[in-house]
Coordinates of C-alpha atoms and ligand atoms in Angstrom, one line a residue:
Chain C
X596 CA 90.0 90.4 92.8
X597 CA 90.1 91.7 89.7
X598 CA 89.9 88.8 87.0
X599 CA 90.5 87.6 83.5
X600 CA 88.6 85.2 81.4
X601 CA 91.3 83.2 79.2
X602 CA 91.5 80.4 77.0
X603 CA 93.9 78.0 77.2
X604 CA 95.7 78.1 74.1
X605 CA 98.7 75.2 74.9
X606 CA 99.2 72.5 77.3
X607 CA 102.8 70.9 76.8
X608 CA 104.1 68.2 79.0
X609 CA 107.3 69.2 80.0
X610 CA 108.6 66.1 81.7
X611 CA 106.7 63.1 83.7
X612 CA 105.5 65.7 86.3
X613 CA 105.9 68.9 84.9
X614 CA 103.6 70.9 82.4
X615 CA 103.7 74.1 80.5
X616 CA 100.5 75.9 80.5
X617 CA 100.2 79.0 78.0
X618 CA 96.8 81.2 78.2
X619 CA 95.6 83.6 75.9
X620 CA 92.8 86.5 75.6
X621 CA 90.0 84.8 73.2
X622 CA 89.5 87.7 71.4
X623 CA 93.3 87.6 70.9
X624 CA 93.4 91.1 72.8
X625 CA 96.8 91.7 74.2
X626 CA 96.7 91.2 77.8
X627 CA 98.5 93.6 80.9
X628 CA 102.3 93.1 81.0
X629 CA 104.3 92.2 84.3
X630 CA 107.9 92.2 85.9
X631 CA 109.9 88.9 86.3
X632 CA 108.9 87.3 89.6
X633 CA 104.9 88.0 89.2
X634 CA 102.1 85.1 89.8
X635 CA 98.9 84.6 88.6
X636 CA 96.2 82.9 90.4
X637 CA 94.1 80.3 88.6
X638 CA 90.6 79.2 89.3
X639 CA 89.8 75.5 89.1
X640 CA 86.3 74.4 89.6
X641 CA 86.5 71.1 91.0
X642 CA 83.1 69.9 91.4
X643 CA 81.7 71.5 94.2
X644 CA 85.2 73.1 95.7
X645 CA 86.3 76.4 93.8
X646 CA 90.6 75.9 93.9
X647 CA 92.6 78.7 93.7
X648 CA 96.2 78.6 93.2
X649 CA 99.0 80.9 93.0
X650 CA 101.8 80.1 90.0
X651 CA 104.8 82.2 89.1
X652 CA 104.2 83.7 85.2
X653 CA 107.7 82.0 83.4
X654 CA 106.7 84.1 79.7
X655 CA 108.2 86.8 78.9
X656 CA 107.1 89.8 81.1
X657 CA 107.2 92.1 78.3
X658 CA 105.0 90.0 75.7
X659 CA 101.9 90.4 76.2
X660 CA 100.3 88.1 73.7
X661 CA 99.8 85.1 76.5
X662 CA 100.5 84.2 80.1
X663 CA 102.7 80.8 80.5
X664 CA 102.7 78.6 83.9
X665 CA 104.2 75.3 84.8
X666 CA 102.8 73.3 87.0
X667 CA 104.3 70.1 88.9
X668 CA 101.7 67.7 89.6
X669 CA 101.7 67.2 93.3
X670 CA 100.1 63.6 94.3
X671 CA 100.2 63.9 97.6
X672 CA 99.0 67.9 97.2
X673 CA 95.2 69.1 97.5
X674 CA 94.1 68.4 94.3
X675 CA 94.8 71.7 92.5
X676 CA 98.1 70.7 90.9
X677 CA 96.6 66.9 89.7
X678 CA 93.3 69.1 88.4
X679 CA 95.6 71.3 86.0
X680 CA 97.1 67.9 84.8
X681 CA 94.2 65.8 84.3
X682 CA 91.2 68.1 83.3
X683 CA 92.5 71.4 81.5
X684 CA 92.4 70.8 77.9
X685 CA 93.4 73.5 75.3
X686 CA 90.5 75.6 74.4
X687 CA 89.2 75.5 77.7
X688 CA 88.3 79.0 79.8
X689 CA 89.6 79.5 83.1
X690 CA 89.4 82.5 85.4
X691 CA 93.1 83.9 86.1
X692 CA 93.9 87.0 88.3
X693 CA 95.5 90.1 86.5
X694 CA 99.3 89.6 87.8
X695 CA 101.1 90.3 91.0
X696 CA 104.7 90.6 91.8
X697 CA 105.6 89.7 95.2
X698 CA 109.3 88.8 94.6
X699 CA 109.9 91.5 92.0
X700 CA 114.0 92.0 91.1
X701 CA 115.5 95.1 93.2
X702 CA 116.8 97.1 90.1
X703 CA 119.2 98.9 92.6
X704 CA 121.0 96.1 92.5
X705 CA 124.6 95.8 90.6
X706 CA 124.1 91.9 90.4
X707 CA 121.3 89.6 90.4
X708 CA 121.6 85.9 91.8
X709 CA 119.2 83.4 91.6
X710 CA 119.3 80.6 93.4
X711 CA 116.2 78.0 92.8
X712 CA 115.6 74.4 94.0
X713 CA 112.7 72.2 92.4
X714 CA 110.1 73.5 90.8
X715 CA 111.0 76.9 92.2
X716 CA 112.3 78.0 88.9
X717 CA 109.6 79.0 87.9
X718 CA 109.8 83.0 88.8
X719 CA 113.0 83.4 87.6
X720 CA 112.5 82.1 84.6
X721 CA 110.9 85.5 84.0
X722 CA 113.0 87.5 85.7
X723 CA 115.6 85.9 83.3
X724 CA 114.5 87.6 80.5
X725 CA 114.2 90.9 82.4
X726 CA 117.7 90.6 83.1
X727 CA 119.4 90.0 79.9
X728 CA 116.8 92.5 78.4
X729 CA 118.2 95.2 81.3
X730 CA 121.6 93.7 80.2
X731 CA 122.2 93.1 84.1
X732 CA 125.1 90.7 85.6
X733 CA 123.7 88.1 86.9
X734 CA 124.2 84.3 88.0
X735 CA 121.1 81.5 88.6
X736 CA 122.1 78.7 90.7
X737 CA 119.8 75.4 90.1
X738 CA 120.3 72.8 92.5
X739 CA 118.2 69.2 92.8
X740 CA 118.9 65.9 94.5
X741 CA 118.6 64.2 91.4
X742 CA 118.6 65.0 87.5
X743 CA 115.0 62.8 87.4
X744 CA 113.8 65.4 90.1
X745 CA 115.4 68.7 88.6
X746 CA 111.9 69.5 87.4
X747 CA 113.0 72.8 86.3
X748 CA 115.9 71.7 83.5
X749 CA 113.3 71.5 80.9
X750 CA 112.7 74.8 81.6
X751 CA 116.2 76.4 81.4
X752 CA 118.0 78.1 78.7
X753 CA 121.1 77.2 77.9
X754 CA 123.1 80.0 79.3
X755 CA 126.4 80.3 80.5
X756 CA 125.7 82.4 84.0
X757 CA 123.2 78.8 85.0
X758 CA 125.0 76.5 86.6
X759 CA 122.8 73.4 88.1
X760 CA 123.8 71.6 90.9
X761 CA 123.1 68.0 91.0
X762 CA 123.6 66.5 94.4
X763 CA 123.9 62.5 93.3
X764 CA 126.3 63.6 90.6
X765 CA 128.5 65.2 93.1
X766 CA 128.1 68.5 92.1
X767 CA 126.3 70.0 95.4
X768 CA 125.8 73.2 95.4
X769 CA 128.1 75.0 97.5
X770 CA 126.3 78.4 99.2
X771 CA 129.2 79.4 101.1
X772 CA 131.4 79.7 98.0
X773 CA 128.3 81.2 96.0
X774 CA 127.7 84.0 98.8
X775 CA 131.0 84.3 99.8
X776 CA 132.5 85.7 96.8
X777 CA 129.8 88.3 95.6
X778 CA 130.5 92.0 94.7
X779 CA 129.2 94.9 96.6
X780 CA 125.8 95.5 95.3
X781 CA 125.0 91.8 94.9
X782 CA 121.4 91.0 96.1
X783 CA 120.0 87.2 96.3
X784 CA 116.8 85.5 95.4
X785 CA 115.9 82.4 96.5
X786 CA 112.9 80.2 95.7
X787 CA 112.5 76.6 96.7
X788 CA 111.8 74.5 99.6
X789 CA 111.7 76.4 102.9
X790 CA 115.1 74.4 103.8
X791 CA 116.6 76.1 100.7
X792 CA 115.5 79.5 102.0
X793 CA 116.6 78.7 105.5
X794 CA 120.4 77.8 104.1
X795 CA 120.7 81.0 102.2
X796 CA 119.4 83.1 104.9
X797 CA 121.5 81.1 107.9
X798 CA 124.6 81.4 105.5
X799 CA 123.8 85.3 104.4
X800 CA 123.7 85.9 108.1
X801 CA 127.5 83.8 108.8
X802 CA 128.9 85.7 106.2
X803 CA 127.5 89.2 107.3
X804 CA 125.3 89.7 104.7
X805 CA 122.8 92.6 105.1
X806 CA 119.2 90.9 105.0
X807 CA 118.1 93.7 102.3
X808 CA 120.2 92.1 100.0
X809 CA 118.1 88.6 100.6
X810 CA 115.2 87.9 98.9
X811 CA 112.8 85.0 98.5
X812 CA 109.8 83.5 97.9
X813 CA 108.8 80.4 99.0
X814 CA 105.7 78.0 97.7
X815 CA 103.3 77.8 100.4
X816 CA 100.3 75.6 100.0
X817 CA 97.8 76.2 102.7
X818 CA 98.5 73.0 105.0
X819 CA 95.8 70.5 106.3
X820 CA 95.0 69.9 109.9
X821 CA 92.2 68.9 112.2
X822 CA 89.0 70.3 111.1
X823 CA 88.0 73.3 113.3
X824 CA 84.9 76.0 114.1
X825 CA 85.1 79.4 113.5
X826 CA 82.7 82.0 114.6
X827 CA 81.5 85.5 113.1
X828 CA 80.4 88.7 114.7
X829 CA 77.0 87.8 114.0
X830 CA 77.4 84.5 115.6
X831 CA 77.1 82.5 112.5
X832 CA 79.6 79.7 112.7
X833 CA 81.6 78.3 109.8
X834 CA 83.1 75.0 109.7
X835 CA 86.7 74.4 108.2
X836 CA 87.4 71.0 107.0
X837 CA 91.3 68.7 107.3
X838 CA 92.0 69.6 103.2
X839 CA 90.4 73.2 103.5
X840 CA 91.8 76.3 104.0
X841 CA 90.1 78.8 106.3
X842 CA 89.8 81.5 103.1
X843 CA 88.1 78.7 101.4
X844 CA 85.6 77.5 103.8
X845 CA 84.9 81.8 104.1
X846 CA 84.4 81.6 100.8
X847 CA 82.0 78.6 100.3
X848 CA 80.2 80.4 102.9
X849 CA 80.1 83.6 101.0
X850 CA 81.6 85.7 103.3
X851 CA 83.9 88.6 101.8
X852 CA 87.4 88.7 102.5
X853 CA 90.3 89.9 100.3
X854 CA 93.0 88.2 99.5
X855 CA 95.8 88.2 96.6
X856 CA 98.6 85.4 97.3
X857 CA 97.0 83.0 98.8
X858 CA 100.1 81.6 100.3
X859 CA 100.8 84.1 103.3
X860 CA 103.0 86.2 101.6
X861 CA 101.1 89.5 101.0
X862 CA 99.1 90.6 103.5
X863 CA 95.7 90.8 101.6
X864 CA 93.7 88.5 103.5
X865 CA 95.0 90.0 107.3
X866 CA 91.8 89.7 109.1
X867 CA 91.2 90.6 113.0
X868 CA 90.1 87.9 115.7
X869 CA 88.3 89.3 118.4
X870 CA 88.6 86.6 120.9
X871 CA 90.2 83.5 120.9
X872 CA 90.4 80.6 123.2
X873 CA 93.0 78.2 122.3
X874 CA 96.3 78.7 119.7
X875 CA 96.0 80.0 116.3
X876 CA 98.4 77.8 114.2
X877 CA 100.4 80.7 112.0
X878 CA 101.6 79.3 109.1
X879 CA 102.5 82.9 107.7
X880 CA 105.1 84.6 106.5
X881 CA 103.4 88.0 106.7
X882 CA 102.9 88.7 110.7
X883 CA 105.8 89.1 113.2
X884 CA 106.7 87.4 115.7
X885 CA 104.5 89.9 118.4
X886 CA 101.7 90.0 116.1
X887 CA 101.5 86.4 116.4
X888 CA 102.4 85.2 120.0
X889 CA 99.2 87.9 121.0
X890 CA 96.6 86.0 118.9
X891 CA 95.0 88.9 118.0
X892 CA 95.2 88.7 114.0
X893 CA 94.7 85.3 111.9
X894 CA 95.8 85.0 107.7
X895 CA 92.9 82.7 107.1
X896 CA 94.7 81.4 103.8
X897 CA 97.3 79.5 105.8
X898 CA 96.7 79.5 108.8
X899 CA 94.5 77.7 111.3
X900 CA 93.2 77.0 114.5
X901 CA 92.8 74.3 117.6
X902 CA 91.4 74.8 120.8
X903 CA 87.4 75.9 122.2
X904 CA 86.6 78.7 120.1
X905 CA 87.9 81.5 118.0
X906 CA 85.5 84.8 116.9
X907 CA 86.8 86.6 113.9
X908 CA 85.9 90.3 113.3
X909 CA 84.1 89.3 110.1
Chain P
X336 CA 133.7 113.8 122.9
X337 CA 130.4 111.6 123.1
X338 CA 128.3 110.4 121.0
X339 CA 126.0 113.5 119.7
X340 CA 122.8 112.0 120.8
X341 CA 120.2 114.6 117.7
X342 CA 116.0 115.1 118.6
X343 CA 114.2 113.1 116.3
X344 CA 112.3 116.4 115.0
X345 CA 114.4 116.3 111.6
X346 CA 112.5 113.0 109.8
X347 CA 114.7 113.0 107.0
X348 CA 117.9 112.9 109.0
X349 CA 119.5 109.4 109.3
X350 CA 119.7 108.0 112.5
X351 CA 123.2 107.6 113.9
X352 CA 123.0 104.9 116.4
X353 CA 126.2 103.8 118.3
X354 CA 128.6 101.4 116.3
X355 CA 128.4 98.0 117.0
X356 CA 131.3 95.1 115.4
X357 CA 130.7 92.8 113.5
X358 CA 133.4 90.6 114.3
X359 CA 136.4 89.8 112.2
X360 CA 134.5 90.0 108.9
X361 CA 135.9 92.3 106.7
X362 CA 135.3 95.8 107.1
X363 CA 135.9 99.3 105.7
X364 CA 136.0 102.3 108.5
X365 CA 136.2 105.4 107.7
X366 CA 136.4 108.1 110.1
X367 CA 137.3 112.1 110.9
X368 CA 138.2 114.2 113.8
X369 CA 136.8 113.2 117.1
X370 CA 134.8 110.1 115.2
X371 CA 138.1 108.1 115.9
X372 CA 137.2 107.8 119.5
X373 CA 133.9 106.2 118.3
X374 CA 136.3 103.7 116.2
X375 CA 138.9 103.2 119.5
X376 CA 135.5 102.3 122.0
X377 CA 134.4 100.0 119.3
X378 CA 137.9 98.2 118.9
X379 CA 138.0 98.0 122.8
X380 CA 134.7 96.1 122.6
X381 CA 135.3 93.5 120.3
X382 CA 139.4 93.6 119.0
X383 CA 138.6 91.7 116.3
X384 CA 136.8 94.3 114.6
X385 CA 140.1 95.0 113.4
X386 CA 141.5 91.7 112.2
X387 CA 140.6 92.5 108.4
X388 CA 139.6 96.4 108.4
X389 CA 140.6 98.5 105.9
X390 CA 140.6 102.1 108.1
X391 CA 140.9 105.5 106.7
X392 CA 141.2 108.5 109.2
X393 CA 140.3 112.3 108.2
X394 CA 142.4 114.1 111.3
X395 CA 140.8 117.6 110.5
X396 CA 143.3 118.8 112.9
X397 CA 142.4 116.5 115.5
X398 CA 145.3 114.5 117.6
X399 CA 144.1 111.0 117.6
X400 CA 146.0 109.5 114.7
X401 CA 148.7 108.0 116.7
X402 CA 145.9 106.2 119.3
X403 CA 143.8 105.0 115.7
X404 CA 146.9 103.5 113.9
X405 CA 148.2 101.3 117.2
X406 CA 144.6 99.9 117.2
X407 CA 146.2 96.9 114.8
X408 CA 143.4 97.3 111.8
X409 CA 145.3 95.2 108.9
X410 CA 145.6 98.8 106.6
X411 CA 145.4 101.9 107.9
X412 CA 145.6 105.2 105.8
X413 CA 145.1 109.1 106.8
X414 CA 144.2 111.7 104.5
X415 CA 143.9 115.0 104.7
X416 CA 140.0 115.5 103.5
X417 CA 137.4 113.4 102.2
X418 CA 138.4 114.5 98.6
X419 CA 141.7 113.5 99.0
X420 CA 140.8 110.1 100.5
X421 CA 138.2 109.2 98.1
X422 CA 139.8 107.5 95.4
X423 CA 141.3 104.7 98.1
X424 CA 137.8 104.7 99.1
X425 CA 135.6 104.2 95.8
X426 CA 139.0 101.6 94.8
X427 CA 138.1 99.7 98.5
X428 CA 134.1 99.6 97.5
X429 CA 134.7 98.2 94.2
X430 CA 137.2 95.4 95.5
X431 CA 134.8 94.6 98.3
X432 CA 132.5 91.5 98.8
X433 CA 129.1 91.6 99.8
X434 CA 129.2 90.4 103.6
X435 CA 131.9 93.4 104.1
X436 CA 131.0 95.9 106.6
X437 CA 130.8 99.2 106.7
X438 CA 131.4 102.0 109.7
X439 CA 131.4 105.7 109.4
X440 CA 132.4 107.9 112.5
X441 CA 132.6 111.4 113.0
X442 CA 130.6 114.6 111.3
X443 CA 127.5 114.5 109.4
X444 CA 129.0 116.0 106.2
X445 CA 131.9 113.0 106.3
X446 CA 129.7 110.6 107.1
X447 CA 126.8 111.3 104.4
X448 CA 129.1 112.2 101.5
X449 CA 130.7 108.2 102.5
X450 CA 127.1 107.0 103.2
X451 CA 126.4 108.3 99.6
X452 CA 129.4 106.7 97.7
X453 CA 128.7 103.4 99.4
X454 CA 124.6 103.3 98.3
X455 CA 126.1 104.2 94.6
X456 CA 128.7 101.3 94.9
X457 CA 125.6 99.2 95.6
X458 CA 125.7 98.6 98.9
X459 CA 122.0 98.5 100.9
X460 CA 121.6 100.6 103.6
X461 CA 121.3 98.2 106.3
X462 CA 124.8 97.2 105.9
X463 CA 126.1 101.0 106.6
X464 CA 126.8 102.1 110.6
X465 CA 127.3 105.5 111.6
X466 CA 127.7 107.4 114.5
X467 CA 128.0 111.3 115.1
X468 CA 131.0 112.1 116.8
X469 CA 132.1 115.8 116.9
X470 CA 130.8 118.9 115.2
X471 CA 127.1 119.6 114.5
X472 CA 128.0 122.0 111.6
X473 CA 125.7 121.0 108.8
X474 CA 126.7 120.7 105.0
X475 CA 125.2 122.2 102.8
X476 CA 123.9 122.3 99.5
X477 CA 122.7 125.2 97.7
X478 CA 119.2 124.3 95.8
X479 CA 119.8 127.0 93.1
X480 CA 123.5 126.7 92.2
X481 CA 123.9 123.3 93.7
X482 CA 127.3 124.4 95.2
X483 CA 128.1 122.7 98.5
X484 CA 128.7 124.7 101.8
X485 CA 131.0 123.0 104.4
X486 CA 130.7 123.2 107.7
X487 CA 128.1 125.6 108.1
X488 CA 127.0 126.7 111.9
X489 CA 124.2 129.5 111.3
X490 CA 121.2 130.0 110.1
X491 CA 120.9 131.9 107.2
X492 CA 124.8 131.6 106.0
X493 CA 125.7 132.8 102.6
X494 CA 126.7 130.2 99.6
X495 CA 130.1 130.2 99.3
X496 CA 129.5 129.7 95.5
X497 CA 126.6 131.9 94.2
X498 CA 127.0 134.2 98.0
X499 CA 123.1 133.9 98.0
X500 CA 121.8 134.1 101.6
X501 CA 120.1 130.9 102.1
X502 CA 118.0 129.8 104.9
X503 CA 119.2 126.3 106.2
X504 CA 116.2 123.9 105.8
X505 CA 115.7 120.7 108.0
X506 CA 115.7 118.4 105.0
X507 CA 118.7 115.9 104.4
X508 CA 119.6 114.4 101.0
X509 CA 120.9 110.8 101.2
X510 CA 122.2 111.1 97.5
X511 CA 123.7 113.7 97.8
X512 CA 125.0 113.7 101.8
X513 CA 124.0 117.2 102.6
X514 CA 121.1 119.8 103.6
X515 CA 119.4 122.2 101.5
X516 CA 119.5 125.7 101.5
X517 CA 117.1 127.6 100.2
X518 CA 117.2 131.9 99.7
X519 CA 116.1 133.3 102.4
X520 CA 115.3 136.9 101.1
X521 CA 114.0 136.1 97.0
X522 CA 110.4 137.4 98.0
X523 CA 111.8 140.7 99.7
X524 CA 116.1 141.5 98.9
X525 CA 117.9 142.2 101.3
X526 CA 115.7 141.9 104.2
X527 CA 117.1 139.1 105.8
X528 CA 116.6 137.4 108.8
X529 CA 119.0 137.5 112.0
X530 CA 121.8 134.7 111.5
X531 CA 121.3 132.3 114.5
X532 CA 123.6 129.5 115.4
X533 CA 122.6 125.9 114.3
X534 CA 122.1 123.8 117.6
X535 CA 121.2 120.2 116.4
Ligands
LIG930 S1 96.2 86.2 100.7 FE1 98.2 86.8 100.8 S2 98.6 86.5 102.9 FE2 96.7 85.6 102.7

């Protein structure tokens, strides 16, 4: 992975849990611009574990003076999200990778709705400013339980195409009227909670919406499990612990792999297994159905594995 | 006539698989000639199809108007060419919400030049059915005065705008709903290939 060595140039508390994170090139160099919807990944040494996690850029793509992140400090999380919060100070230097867009805008589009729950703002906070500077039509739908947990208000201009959705003051957002009432040309993005992304696709598909006009992006933070063994061609064997992922025990064993979201969206870190004796536990959203019932190929950034043994073609 | 079942040797031709319905979500048809028999087997499928379609028929001198019209779609409009209907058409596109689907029947010159108006209206193309019914004539387009050929059944034909002879390449333009010809004799005038009829 090609990386960048920034300082942190601000660290703003944006509300109990969330904060703004800005990083700049310490020479002051002006660093590669993106599109709305890109992420960065962060490196957090954390004693002896090296974290890596993915967050959406929310600065303008087309300023290229500093990157900006916000981060929601997850208690109950691994430990990346509570390191950003309690150990980056400005003037620090942290390794960041150059940016990726995974959940880039389709500028075929006519319209653009965004429809974000929790902290999944954050992308389209970008893409925001992409479309006003494209002079698009566009809508972004913000829904939260509660205004305490609407971690993204802070973020949010006040525009008149966002409309938040508070569910304790009534005001639940409605996706049937949302989707149901959309011009030809409209496409969707959605980032939130997988429920969120499950509504808008279950309501696309009621409403006969074609699925290339549904877009999302969901957080994915490699889940913990039972700790497991995994073995290599050479017969080395590599032991993955409850909180680890299998990329990061790889890793801490120094074995190469390539990788890029970290979150099973892209496909980087696709590796092959060449035998497998129990069930690989795909947490994924990058192999198909097949792919996965045969057991034949593993993301090691998600997913894992329980059972006697499993040989990976590494 | 059946569904015109093409070889898969031409990569850049769409694939015109049989139409399926949707239901009683809204829909926009829009058929010619002997693609209204595609539109009568899908009605006799699922009736519903019909409960909110907007259906535009092309007869092209074919007989099935009557049979199309008692099929009970909630409008129903025929036109006498694509040119003619288009206006309805682009007007039902820009009134249209996403969720409406779309179902194009007949030849390949109707159902590209449609497919093409629909993309530009915005609409992806997984939400666009066609299938082939009728005619394997080809439309073309001329690659040096951009004029359009109807219906063209040999290969080489002459441009009906410039009168180049153009030899009838296998490559289909979604913008623009057509083939490309290209001249057949520019190296070496007037010697020009045998004209052979197009059979796929
Ligand atoms: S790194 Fe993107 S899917 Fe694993």
């Amino acid at each position: 992975m090609s990386a960048l060595e920034l300082r942190v140039a601000a660290v703003e508390p944006l509300s109990p849990l969330v904060t703004r994170f800005r990083f700049e090139d310490p020479a002051g160099a002006t660093l590669p611009l993106f599109s709305g919807g890109a992420h960065i990944v962060v490196e957090m040494p954390d004693e002896d574990t090296l974290r890596r996690n993915a967050y959406s850029l929310i600065s303008d793509p087309l300023d290229g003076s500093g990157y900006e992140i916000a981060v929601r400090r997850e208690d109950a999380g691994r430990g990346g999200s509570r390191f950003m919060h309690a150990r980056v100070k400005p003037g620090d230097t942290m390794r960041v990778t150059l940016p990726i867009n995974l959940f880039s805008l389709d500028l075929r589009a006519k319209k653009h709705v965004l429809i974000g729950g929790g902290i999944g703002i954050t992308p389209f906070l970008a893409q925001l400013r992409q479309l006003q500077r494209l002079q698009m039509p566009f809508e972004l739908h913000y829904a939260a339980r509660s205004r305490a947990e609407a971690a993204g208000l802070a973020l949010l201009p006040d525009l008149p195409q966002i409309h938040v959705h508070i569910s304790d003051e009534g005001n639940r957002m409605d996706l049937g009227a949302i989707l149901g009432s959309q011009p030809l040309g409209t496409h969707i993005y959605t980032c939130g909670p997988e429920g969120l992304i499950a509504a808008v696709d279950e309501t696309g598909a009621r409403l006969g919406w074609p699925k290339g006009a549904l877009h999302s992006e969901a957080f994915l933070a490699p889940p913990p499990g039972t700790p497991f063994t995994v073995t290599l061609k050479s017969g080395r064997k590599i032991e993955v612990g409850a909180h680890q992922s299998l990329l990061e025990a790889l890793e801490a064993a120094e074995v190469e792999v390539d990788w890029s979201c970290r979150g099973g969206a892209c496909g980087r870190c696709e590796t092959g297994v060449s035998s497998c004796h129990g069930r690989i536990e795909h947490h994924d959203h990058w192999l198909s159905d097949e792919e996965k019932a045969a057991q034949t190929k593993i993301m090691p950034c998600v997913s894992r594995f329980t059972g006697e043994s499993l040989t990976l073609d590494l | 006539m059946p569904r015109t079942e093409f070889s898969p040797s031409i990569a850049t031709r769409p694939v015109y698989a049989a139409l399926k319905a949707h239901g009683s979500a809204p829909a926009l048809m829009l058929a010619d000639a002997e693609g209204a028999e595609a539109l009568i087997e899908l009605a006799a499928a699922d009736p519903a199809v019909m409960d909110r379609a907007h259906l535009i028929y092309i007869p092209a001198g074919a007989a099935h108007g009557p049979r199309l019209r008692e099929l009970g779609a909630k409008m129903y409009h025929e036109a006498p060419s694509f040119s003619a209907a288009l206006e309805r058409y682009r007007k039902a596109l820009l009134d249209a919400k996403m969720g409406t689907q779309l179902y194009l029947a007949g030849t390949e010159g109707l159902i590209g030049q449609a497919a093409a108006e629909a993309l530009a209206a915005g609409l992806p193309a997984d939400a666009i059915q066609s299938e082939h019914r009728g005619s394997i004539a080809r439309r073309m387009q001329c690659v040096h005065c951009k004029g359009v050929t109807e219906d063209v059944t040999t290969d080489p034909f002459v441009c009906s705008h410039c009168g180049l002879t153009l030899f009838v390449r296998d490559h289909f333009s979604r913008r623009l709903g057509a083939f490309q010809g290209v001249c057949v004799d520019a190296e070496t005038p007037g010697i020009v290939p045998e004209m052979k009829e197009i059979k796929a």
